Amino acid sequence: MEKNVSGKVKMNYTNYERAIVERHGVELTKWPLPGGVKNPSKAGGRAQVQVLLNALKSDSCKWVSLSDKELVKRMKDNRDRHARGEQVYVQRKARARISQPKSKATVNTDDELSSSSSSSSDSDSD
C-alpha cells in the first residue's frame, strides 16, 4: 500500500478512520481520552484538553506509521465494524438543493428611497 503523508494534513475528526488512518496510513496511538479520537473541543472541558495536550507534548500520544499489513487489517476491521452497524464511516452532509431557482423579484432601493423622501417632502409643505 502506498502511504501518502507529505507535508501538512488537515485533521478530520469526524471521519478519522477513513480520512486519516486509511488514506495516510498513520494513527494516533495511546489517545488519553475516553471514547476514541475525537475533536478536543468535544472532549469534556479544559481539564480533558489539558490531559490531551500533556500526552502530546510528552510523546505518550503520538503519530505512528502503520505497516502495510497493519493497514490492510485495520481497513478490513473497519469495514467489518461498519457492516455490523457501528458508525465507523460518517456520511457527508447532502448538498443544498440547487434545483430551486432563485427569485427573480428584485427591489431597487434607490427608487424606494427617492419615493419615500418625495412623499415626506410633500407632507411637509402642507
PDB file of N, CA and C in Angstrom, residues 16 26-32 37 52 55-65:
ATOM      1  N   TYR A  16     -12.108  10.153  10.978  1.00  0.00           N
ATOM      2  CA  TYR A  16     -10.712   9.866  11.303  1.00  0.00           C
ATOM      3  C   TYR A  16     -10.230   8.571  10.657  1.00  0.00           C
ATOM      4  N   VAL A  26      -1.484   6.271   8.910  1.00  0.00           N
ATOM      5  CA  VAL A  26      -0.957   6.660  10.220  1.00  0.00           C
ATOM      6  C   VAL A  26      -2.088   6.641  11.238  1.00  0.00           C
ATOM      7  N   GLU A  27      -1.727   6.535  12.502  1.00  0.00           N
ATOM      8  CA  GLU A  27      -2.731   6.596  13.571  1.00  0.00           C
ATOM      9  C   GLU A  27      -2.154   7.296  14.785  1.00  0.00           C
ATOM     10  N   LEU A  28      -3.029   7.852  15.582  1.00  0.00           N
ATOM     11  CA  LEU A  28      -2.641   8.426  16.873  1.00  0.00           C
ATOM     12  C   LEU A  28      -2.694   7.295  17.892  1.00  0.00           C
ATOM     13  N   THR A  29      -1.559   6.981  18.512  1.00  0.00           N
ATOM     14  CA  THR A  29      -1.533   5.897  19.494  1.00  0.00           C
ATOM     15  C   THR A  29      -1.668   6.447  20.902  1.00  0.00           C
ATOM     16  N   LYS A  30      -2.207   5.631  21.777  1.00  0.00           N
ATOM     17  CA  LYS A  30      -2.376   5.939  23.197  1.00  0.00           C
ATOM     18  C   LYS A  30      -3.153   7.241  23.432  1.00  0.00           C
ATOM     19  N   TRP A  31      -4.252   7.391  22.713  1.00  0.00           N
ATOM     20  CA  TRP A  31      -5.159   8.542  22.903  1.00  0.00           C
ATOM     21  C   TRP A  31      -5.631   8.512  24.345  1.00  0.00           C
ATOM     22  N   PRO A  32      -5.401   9.580  25.116  1.00  0.00           N
ATOM     23  CA  PRO A  32      -5.652   9.533  26.563  1.00  0.00           C
ATOM     24  C   PRO A  32      -7.102   9.745  26.998  1.00  0.00           C
ATOM     25  N   VAL A  37     -10.505   8.721  19.323  1.00  0.00           N
ATOM     26  CA  VAL A  37     -10.054  10.014  18.793  1.00  0.00           C
ATOM     27  C   VAL A  37     -11.267  10.863  18.441  1.00  0.00           C
ATOM     28  N   LEU A  52      -4.906  15.823  27.198  1.00  0.00           N
ATOM     29  CA  LEU A  52      -4.511  15.523  25.821  1.00  0.00           C
ATOM     30  C   LEU A  52      -3.251  16.297  25.445  1.00  0.00           C
ATOM     31  N   ALA A  55      -0.222  14.754  27.023  1.00  0.00           N
ATOM     32  CA  ALA A  55       0.120  13.483  26.379  1.00  0.00           C
ATOM     33  C   ALA A  55       0.821  13.721  25.043  1.00  0.00           C
ATOM     34  N   LEU A  56       0.371  14.717  24.285  1.00  0.00           N
ATOM     35  CA  LEU A  56       1.003  15.026  23.001  1.00  0.00           C
ATOM     36  C   LEU A  56       2.403  15.613  23.199  1.00  0.00           C
ATOM     37  N   LYS A  57       2.540  16.498  24.188  1.00  0.00           N
ATOM     38  CA  LYS A  57       3.849  17.111  24.457  1.00  0.00           C
ATOM     39  C   LYS A  57       4.873  16.094  24.951  1.00  0.00           C
ATOM     40  N   SER A  58       4.428  15.128  25.730  1.00  0.00           N
ATOM     41  CA  SER A  58       5.351  14.136  26.295  1.00  0.00           C
ATOM     42  C   SER A  58       5.579  12.945  25.355  1.00  0.00           C
ATOM     43  N   ASP A  59       4.938  12.961  24.209  1.00  0.00           N
ATOM     44  CA  ASP A  59       5.033  11.879  23.225  1.00  0.00           C
ATOM     45  C   ASP A  59       4.440  10.554  23.696  1.00  0.00           C
ATOM     46  N   SER A  60       3.646  10.579  24.761  1.00  0.00           N
ATOM     47  CA  SER A  60       2.952   9.341  25.115  1.00  0.00           C
ATOM     48  C   SER A  60       1.805   9.093  24.136  1.00  0.00           C
ATOM     49  N   CYS A  61       1.230  10.152  23.580  1.00  0.00           N
ATOM     50  CA  CYS A  61       0.262  10.068  22.487  1.00  0.00           C
ATOM     51  C   CYS A  61       0.967  10.660  21.275  1.00  0.00           C
ATOM     52  N   LYS A  62       1.102   9.850  20.229  1.00  0.00           N
ATOM     53  CA  LYS A  62       1.850  10.338  19.065  1.00  0.00           C
ATOM     54  C   LYS A  62       1.402   9.632  17.800  1.00  0.00           C
ATOM     55  N   TRP A  63       1.810  10.211  16.662  1.00  0.00           N
ATOM     56  CA  TRP A  63       1.509   9.641  15.362  1.00  0.00           C
ATOM     57  C   TRP A  63       2.477   8.507  15.070  1.00  0.00           C
ATOM     58  N   VAL A  64       1.930   7.397  14.572  1.00  0.00           N
ATOM     59  CA  VAL A  64       2.728   6.227  14.227  1.00  0.00           C
ATOM     60  C   VAL A  64       2.303   5.758  12.835  1.00  0.00           C
ATOM     61  N   SER A  65       3.296   5.457  11.995  1.00  0.00           N
ATOM     62  CA  SER A  65       3.000   4.891  10.671  1.00  0.00           C
ATOM     63  C   SER A  65       2.632   3.424  10.814  1.00  0.00           C
TER      64      SER A  65
END
